[in-house]
PDB file of C-alpha atoms and ligand atoms in Angstrom:
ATOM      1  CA  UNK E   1      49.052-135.586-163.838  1.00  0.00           C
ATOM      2  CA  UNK E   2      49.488-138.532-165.805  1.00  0.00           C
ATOM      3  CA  UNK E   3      51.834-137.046-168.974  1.00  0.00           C
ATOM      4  CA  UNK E   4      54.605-138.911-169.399  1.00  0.00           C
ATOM      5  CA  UNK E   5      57.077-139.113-172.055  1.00  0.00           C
ATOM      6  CA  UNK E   6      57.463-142.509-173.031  1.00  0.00           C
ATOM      7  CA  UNK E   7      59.864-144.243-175.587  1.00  0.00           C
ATOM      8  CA  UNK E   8      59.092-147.119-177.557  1.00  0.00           C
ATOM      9  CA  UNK E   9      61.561-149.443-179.268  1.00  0.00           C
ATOM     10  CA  UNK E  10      59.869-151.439-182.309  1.00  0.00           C
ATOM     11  CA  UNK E  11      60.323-152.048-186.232  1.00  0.00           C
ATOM     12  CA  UNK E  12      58.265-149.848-188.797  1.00  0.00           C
ATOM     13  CA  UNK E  13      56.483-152.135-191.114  1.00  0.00           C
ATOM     14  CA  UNK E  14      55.208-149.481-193.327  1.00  0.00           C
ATOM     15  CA  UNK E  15      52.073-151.582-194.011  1.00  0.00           C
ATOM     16  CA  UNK E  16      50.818-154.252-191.931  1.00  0.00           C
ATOM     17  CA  UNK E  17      49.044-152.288-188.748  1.00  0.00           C
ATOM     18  CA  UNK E  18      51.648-153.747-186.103  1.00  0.00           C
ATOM     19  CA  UNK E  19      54.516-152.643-183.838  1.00  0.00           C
ATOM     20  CA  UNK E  20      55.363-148.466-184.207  1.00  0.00           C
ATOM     21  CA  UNK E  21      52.574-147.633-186.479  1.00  0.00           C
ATOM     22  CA  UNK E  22      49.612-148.902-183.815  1.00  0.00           C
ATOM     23  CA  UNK E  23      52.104-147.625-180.776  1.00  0.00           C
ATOM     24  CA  UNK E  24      52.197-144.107-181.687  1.00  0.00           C
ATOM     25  CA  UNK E  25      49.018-143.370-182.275  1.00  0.00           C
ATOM     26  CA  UNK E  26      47.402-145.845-179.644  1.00  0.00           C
ATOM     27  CA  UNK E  27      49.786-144.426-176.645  1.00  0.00           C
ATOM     28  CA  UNK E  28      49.198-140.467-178.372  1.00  0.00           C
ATOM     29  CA  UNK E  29      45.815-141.026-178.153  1.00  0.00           C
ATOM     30  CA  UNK E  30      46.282-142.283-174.834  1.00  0.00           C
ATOM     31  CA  UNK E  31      47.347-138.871-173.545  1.00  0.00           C
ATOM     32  CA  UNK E  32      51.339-139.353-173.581  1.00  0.00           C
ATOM     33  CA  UNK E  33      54.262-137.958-174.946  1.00  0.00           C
ATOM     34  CA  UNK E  34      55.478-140.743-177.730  1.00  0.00           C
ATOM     35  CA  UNK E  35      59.260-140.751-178.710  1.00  0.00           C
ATOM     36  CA  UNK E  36      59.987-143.797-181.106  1.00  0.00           C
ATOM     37  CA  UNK E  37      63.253-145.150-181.975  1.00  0.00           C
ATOM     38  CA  UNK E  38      62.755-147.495-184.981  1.00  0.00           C
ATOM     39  CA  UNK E  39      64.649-150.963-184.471  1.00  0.00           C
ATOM     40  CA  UNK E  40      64.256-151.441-188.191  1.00  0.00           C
ATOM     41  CA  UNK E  41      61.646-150.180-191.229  1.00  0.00           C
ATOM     42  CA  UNK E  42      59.832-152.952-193.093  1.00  0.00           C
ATOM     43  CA  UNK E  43      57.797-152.546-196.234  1.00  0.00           C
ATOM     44  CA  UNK E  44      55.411-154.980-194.489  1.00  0.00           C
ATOM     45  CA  UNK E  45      55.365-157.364-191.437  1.00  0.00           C
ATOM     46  CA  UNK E  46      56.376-160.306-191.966  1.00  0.00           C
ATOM     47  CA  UNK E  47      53.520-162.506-191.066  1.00  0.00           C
ATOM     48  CA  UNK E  48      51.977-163.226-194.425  1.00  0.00           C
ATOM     49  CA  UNK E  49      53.342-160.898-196.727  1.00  0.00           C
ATOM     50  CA  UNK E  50      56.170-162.433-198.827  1.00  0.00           C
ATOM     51  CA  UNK E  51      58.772-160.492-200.591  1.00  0.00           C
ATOM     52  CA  UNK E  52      59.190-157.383-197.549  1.00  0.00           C
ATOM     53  CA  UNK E  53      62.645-155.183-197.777  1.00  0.00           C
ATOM     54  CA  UNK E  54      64.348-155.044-194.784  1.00  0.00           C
ATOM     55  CA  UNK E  55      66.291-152.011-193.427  1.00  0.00           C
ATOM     56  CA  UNK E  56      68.411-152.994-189.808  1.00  0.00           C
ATOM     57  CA  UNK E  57      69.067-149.784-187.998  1.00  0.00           C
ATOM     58  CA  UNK E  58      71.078-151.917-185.260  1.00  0.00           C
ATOM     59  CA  UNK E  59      73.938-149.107-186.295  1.00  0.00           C
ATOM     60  CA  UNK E  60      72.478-146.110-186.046  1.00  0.00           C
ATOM     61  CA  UNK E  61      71.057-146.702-182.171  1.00  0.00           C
ATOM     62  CA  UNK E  62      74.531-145.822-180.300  1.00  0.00           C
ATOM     63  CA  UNK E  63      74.858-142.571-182.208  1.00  0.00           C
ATOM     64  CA  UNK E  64      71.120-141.748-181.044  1.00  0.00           C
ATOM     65  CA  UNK E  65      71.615-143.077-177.925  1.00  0.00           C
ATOM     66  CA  UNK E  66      74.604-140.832-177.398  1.00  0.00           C
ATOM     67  CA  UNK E  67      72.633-137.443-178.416  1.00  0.00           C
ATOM     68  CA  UNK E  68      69.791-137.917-176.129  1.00  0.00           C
ATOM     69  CA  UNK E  69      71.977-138.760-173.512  1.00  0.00           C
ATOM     70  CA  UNK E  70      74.237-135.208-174.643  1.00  0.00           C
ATOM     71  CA  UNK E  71      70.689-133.504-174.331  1.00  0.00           C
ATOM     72  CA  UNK E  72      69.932-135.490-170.970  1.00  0.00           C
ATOM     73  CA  UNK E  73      66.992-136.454-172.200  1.00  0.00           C
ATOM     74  CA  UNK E  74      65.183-139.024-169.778  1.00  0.00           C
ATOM     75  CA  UNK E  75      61.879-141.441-170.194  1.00  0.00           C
ATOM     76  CA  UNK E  76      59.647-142.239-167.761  1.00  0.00           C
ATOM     77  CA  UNK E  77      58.860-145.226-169.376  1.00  0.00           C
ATOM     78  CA  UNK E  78      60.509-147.282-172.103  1.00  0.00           C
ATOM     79  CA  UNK E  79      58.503-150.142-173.944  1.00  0.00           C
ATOM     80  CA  UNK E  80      60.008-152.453-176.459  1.00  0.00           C
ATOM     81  CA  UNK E  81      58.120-154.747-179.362  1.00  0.00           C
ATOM     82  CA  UNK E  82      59.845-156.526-182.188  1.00  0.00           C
ATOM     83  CA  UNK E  83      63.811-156.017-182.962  1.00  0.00           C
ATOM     84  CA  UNK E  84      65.810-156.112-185.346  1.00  0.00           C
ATOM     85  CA  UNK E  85      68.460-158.079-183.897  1.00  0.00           C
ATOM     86  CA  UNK E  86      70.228-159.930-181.081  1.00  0.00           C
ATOM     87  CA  UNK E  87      73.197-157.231-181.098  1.00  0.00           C
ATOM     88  CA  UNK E  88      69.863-154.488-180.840  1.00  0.00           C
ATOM     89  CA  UNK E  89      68.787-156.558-177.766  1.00  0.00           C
ATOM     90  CA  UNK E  90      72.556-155.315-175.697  1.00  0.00           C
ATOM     91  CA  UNK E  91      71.506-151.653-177.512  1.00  0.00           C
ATOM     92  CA  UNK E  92      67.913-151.648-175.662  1.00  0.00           C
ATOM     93  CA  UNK E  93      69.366-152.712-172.396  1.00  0.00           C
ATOM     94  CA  UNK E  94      72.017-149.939-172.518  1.00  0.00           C
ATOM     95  CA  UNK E  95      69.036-147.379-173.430  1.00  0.00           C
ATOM     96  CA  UNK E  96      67.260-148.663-170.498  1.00  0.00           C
ATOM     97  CA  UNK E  97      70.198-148.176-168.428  1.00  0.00           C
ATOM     98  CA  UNK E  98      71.311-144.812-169.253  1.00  0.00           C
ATOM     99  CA  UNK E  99      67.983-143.210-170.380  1.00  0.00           C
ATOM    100  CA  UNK E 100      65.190-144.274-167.597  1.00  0.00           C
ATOM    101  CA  UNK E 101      64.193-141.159-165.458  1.00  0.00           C
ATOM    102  CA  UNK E 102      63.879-141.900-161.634  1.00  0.00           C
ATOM    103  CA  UNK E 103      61.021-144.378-161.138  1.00  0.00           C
ATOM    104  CA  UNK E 104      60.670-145.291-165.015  1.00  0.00           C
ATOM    105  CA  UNK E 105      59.286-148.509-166.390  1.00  0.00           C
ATOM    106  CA  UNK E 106      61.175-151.138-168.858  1.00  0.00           C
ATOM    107  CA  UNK E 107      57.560-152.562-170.410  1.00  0.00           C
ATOM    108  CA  UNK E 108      58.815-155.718-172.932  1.00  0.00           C
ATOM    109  CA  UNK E 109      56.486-157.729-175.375  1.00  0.00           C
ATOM    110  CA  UNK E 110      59.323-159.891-176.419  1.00  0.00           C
ATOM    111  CA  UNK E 111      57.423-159.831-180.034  1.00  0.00           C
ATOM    112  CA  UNK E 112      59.344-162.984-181.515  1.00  0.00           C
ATOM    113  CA  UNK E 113      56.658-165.808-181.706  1.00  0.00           C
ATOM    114  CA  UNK E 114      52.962-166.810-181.944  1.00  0.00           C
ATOM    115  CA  UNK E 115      51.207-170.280-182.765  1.00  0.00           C
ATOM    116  CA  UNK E 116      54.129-172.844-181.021  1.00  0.00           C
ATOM    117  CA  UNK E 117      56.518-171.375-183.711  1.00  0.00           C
ATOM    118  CA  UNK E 118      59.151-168.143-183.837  1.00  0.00           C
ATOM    119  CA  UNK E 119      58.823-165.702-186.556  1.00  0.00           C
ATOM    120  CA  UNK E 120      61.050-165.696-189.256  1.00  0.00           C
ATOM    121  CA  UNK E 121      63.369-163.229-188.830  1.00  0.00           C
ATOM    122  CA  UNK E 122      64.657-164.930-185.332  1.00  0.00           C
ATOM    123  CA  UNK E 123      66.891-167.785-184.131  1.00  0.00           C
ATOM    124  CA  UNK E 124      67.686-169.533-180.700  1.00  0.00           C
ATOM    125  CA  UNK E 125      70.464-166.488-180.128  1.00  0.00           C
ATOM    126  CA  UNK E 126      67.475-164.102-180.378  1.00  0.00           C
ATOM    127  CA  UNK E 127      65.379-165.836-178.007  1.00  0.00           C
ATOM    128  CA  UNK E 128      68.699-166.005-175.668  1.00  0.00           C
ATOM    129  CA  UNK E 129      69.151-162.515-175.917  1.00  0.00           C
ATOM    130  CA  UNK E 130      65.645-161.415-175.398  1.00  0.00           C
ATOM    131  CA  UNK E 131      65.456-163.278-171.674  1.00  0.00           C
ATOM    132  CA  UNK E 132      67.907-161.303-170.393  1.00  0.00           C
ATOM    133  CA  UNK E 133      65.826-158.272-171.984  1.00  0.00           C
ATOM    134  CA  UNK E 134      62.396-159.948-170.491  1.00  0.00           C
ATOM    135  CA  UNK E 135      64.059-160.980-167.220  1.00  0.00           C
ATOM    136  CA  UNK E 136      65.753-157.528-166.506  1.00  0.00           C
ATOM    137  CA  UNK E 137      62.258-155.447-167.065  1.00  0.00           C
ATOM    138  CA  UNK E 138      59.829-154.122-165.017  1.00  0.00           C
ATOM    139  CA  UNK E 139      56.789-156.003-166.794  1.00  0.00           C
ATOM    140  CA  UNK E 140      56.999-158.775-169.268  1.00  0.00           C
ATOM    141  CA  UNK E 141      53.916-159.616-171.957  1.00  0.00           C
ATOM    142  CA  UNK E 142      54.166-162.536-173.433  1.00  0.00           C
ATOM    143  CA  UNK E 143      51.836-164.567-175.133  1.00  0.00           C
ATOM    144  CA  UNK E 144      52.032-168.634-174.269  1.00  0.00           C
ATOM    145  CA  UNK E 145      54.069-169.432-177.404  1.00  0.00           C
ATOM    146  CA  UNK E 146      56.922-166.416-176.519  1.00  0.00           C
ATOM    147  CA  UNK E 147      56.720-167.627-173.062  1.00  0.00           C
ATOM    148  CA  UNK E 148      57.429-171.040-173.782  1.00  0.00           C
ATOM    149  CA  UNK E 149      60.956-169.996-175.616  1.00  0.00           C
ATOM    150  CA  UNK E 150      61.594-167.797-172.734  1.00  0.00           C
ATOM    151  CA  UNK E 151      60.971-170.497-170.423  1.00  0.00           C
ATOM    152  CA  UNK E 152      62.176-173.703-172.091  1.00  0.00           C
ATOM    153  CA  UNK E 153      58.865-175.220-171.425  1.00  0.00           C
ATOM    154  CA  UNK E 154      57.042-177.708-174.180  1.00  0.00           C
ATOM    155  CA  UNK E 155      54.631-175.451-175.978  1.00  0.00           C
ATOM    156  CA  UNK E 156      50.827-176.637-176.053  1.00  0.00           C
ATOM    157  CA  UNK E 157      47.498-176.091-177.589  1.00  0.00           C
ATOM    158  CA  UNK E 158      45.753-177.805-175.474  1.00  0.00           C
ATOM    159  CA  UNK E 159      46.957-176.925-171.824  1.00  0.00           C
ATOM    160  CA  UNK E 160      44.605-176.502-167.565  1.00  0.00           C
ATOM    161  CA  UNK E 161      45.369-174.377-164.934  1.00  0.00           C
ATOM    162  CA  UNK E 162      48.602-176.211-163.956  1.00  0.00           C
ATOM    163  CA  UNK E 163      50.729-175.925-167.071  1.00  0.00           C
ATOM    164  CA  UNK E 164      50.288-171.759-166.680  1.00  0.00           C
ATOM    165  CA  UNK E 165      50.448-171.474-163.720  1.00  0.00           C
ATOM    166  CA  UNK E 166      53.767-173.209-163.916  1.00  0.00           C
ATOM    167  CA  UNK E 167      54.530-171.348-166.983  1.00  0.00           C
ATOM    168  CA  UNK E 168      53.846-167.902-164.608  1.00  0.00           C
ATOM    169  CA  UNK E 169      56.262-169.269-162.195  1.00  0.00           C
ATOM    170  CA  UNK E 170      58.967-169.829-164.225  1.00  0.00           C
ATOM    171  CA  UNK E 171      58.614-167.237-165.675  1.00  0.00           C
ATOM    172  CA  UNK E 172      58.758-165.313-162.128  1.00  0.00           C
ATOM    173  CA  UNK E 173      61.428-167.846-161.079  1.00  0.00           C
ATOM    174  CA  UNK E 174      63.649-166.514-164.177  1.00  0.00           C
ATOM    175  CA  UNK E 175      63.241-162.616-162.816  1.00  0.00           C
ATOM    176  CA  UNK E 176      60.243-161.336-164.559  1.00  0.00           C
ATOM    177  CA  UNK E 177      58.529-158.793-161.728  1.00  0.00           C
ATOM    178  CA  UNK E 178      55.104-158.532-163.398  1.00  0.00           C
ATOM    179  CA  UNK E 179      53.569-161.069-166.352  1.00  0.00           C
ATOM    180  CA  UNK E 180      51.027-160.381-168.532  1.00  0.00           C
ATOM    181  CA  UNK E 181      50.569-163.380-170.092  1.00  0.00           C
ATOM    182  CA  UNK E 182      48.189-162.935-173.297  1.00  0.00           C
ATOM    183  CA  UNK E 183      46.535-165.445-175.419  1.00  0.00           C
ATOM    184  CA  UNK E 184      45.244-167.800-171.684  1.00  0.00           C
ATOM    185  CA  UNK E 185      41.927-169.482-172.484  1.00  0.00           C
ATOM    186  CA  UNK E 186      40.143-172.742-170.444  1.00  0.00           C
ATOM    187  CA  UNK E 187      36.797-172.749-172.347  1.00  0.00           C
ATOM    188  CA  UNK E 188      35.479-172.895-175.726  1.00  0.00           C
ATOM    189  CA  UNK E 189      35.190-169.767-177.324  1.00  0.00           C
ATOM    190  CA  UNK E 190      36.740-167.704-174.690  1.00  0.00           C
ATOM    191  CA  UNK E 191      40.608-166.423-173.891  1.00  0.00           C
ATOM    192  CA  UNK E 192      42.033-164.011-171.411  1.00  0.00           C
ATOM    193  CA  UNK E 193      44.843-162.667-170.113  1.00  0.00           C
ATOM    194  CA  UNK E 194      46.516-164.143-166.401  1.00  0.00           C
ATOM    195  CA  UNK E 195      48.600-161.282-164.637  1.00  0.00           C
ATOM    196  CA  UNK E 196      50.835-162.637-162.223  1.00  0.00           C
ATOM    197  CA  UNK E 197      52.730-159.979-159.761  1.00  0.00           C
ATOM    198  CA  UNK E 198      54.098-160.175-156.135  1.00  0.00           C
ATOM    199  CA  UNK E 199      52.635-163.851-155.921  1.00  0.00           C
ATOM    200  CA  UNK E 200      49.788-163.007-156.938  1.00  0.00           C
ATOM    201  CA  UNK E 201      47.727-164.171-160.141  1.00  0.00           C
ATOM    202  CA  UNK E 202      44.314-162.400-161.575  1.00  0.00           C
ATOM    203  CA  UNK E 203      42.688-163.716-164.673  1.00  0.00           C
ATOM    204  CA  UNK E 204      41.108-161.511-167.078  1.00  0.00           C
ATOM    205  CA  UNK E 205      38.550-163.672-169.345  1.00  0.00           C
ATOM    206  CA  UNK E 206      36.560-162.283-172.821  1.00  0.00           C
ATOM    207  CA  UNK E 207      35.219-163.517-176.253  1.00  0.00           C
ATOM    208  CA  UNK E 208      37.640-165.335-178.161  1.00  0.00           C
ATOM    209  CA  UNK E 209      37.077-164.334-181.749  1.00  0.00           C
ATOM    210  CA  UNK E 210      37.509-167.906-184.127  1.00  0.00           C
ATOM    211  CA  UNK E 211      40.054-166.491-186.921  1.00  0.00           C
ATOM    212  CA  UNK E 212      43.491-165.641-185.542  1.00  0.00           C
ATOM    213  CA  UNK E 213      44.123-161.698-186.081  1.00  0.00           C
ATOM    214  CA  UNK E 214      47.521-160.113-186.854  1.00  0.00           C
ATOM    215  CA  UNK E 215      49.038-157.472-185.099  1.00  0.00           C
ATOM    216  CA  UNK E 216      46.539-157.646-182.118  1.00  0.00           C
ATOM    217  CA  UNK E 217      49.914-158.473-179.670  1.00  0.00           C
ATOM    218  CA  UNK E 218      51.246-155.192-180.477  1.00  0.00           C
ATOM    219  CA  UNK E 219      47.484-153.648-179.929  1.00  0.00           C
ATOM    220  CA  UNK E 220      47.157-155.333-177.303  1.00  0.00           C
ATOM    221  CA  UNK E 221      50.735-153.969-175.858  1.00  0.00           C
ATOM    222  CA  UNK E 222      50.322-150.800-176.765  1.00  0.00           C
ATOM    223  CA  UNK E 223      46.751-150.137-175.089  1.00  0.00           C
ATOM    224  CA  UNK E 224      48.142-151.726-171.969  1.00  0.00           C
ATOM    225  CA  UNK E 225      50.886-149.289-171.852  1.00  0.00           C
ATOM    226  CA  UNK E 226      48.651-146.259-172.297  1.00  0.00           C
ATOM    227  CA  UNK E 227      46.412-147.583-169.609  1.00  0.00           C
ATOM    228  CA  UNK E 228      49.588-147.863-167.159  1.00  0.00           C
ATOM    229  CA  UNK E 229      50.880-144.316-168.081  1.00  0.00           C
ATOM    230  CA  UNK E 230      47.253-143.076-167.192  1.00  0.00           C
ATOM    231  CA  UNK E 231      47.629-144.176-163.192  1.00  0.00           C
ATOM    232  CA  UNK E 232      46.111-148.052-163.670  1.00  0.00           C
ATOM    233  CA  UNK E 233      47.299-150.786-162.034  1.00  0.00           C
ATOM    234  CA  UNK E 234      49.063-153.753-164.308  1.00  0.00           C
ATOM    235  CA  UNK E 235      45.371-155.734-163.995  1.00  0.00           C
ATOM    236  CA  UNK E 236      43.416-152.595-164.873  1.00  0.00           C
ATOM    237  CA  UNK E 237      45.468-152.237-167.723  1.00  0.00           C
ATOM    238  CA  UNK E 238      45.003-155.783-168.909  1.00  0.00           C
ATOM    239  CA  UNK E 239      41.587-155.524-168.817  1.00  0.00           C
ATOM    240  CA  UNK E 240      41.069-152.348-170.920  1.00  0.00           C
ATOM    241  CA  UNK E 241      43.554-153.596-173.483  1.00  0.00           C
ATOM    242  CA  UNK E 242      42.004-156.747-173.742  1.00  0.00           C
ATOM    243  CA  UNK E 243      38.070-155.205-174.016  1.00  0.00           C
ATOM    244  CA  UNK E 244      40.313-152.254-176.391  1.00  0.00           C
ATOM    245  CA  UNK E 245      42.347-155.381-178.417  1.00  0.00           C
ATOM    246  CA  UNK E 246      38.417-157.138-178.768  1.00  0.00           C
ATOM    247  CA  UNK E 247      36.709-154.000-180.672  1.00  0.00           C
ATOM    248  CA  UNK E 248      39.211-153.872-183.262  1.00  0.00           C
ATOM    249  CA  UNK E 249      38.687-157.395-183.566  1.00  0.00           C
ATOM    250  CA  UNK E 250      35.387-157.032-184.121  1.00  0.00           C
ATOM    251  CA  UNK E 251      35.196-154.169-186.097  1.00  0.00           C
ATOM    252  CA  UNK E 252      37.891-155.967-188.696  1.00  0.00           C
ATOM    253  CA  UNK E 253      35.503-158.769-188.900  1.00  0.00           C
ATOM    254  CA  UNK E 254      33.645-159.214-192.120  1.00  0.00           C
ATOM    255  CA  UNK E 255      36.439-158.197-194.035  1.00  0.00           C
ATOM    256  CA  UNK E 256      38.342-160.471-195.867  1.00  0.00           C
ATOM    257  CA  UNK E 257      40.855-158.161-197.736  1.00  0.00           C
ATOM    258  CA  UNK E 258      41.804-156.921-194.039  1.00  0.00           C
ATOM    259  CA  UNK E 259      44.025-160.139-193.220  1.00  0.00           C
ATOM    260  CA  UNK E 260      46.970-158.380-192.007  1.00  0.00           C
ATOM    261  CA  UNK E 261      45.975-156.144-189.218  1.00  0.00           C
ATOM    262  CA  UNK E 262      42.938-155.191-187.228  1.00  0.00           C
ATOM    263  CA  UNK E 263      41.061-151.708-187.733  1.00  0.00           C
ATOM    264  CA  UNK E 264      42.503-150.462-184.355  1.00  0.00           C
ATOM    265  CA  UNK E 265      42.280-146.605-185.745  1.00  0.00           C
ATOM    266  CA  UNK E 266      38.172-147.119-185.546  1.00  0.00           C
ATOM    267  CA  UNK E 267      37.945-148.165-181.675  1.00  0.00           C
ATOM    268  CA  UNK E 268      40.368-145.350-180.673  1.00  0.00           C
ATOM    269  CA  UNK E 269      37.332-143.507-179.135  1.00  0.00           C
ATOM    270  CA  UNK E 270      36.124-146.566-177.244  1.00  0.00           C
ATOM    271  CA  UNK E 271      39.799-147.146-176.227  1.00  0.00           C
ATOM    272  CA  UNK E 272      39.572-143.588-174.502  1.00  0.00           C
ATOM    273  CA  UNK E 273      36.247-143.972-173.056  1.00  0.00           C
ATOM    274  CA  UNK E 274      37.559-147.285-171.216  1.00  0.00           C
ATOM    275  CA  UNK E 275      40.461-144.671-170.020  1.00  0.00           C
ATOM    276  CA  UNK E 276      37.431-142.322-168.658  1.00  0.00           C
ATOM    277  CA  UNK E 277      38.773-139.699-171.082  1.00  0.00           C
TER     278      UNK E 277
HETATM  279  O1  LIG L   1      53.175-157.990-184.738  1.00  0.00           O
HETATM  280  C1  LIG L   1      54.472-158.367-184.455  1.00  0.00           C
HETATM  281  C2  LIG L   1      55.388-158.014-185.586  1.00  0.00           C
HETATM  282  C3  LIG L   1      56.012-156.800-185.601  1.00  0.00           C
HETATM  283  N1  LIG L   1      56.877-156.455-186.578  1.00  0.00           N
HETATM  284  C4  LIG L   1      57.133-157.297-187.586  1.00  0.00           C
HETATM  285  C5  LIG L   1      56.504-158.534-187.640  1.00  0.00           C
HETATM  286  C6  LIG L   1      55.611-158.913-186.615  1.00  0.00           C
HETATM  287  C7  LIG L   1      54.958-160.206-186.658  1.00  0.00           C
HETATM  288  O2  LIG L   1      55.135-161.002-187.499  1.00  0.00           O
HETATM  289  O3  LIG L   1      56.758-159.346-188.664  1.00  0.00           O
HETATM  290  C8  LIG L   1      58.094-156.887-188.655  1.00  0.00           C
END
């Protein structure tokens, strides 16, 4: 049986195609009970848009945290994206702590940075507060930028084998039990994903697509997820997301107007047939 009831920790930007609005549907689709808790709503993502309303919900989490503890309600696995803010990151930890059935997962895509530089919303607090979020989970998936802050390690566009795999083991060194390090490319036109867990290191390599698509971490997260709640291992996983995250590339291609996302909603049939669904 692989139905689990997961919960999943991320903002709503209510237009934009990233963080709860591609989880839900992505890990529904994916066969498993989806309970959200909304670190914030958005009228957009932040990443391009200008202008966006923001609504913390930092305050409202102990008051939910206390009911579905009251109700002993338990997750088998709880996956976090972007937060609202460093006093959320404590909130998450205590959810983890008090809400995680026997044998649950803490999944974290410390969502705070892309392209050498952090997203707006966050400071150097944030990124201190997320390690001990990262470094206290079950499976971390950063991309090289993210892992950089978490790290304290110079950030590079051009980069060999070496610099990641030191990145991997600092990473490792810091507490993270499995990495999923997105974004990892040696060649021209190609990138990958490098898994890293008990010592061990697999790389996972596909097309790189030229233009730089947003919200394809949180795809990317998301489809991973589903693949781990449906009995695959962290590098089966990584591949289907990635293969999953490349469709929706593709099928957003050709469309100019479609800047801020990727059409994820289109590939969800592919995404189950990688699942053998
Ligand atoms: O895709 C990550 C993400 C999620 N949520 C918000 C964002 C971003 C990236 O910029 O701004 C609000």
């Amino acid at each position: 049986m692989s139905y689990h009831k997961i919960l999943t920790i991320q903002d709503i930007s209510c237009v934009g195609q990233c963080s709860l609005t591609v989880a839900l549907p992505i890990l529904s689709a994916a066969g498993q009970e989806t309970c959200i808790l909304p670190s914030a709503v958005l009228s957009t993502h932040t990443a391009g848009f200008t202008g966006y309303t923001v609504r913390d919900l930092t305050e409202d989490i102990p008051a939910i945290t206390d009911h579905w503890e009251k109700e002993r309600i338990k997750f088998d696995a709880i996956y976090t994206g972007y937060l609202g803010s460093t006093q959320q990151i404590t909130y998450v930890r205590d959810i983890i702590r008090r809400l995680s059935a026997p044998g649950s997962l803490a999944i974290v895509d410390p969502a705070m940075a892309d392209n050498g530089r952090l997203y707006p919303a966050f400071d150097m607090a944030y990124v201190a507060a997320m390690k001990t979020l990262a470094f206290s989970a079950d499976i971390i998936l950063p991309n090289i930028t993210e892992a950089c802050f978490l790290t304290g390690m110079e950030y590079r566009e051009q980069y060999d084998e070496a610099y990641i795999v030191e990145l991997l083991d600092r990473l490792s060194a810091a507490g993270a039990r499995t990495v999923v390090l997105t974004g990892v490319g040696f060649r021209e036109g190609c990138t990958g994903v490098m898994v890293q867990e008990n010592g061990r290191r697999r790389y996972y390599e596909h097309r790189k697509i030229a233009k730089g698509s947003h919200g394809t971490g949180d795809v990317y997260a998301a489809a991973f997820v589903g693949a781990l709640l449906n009995e695959r291992d962290a590098y089966e996983a990584a591949v289907i997301a990635a293969d999953y995250t490349v469709k929706c590339i593709e099928a957003t291609q050709g469309d100019p107007d479609h800047w801020y996302g990727v059409k994820f909603e289109a590939e969800l049939p592919a995404y189950l047939k990688l699942l053998g669904k």
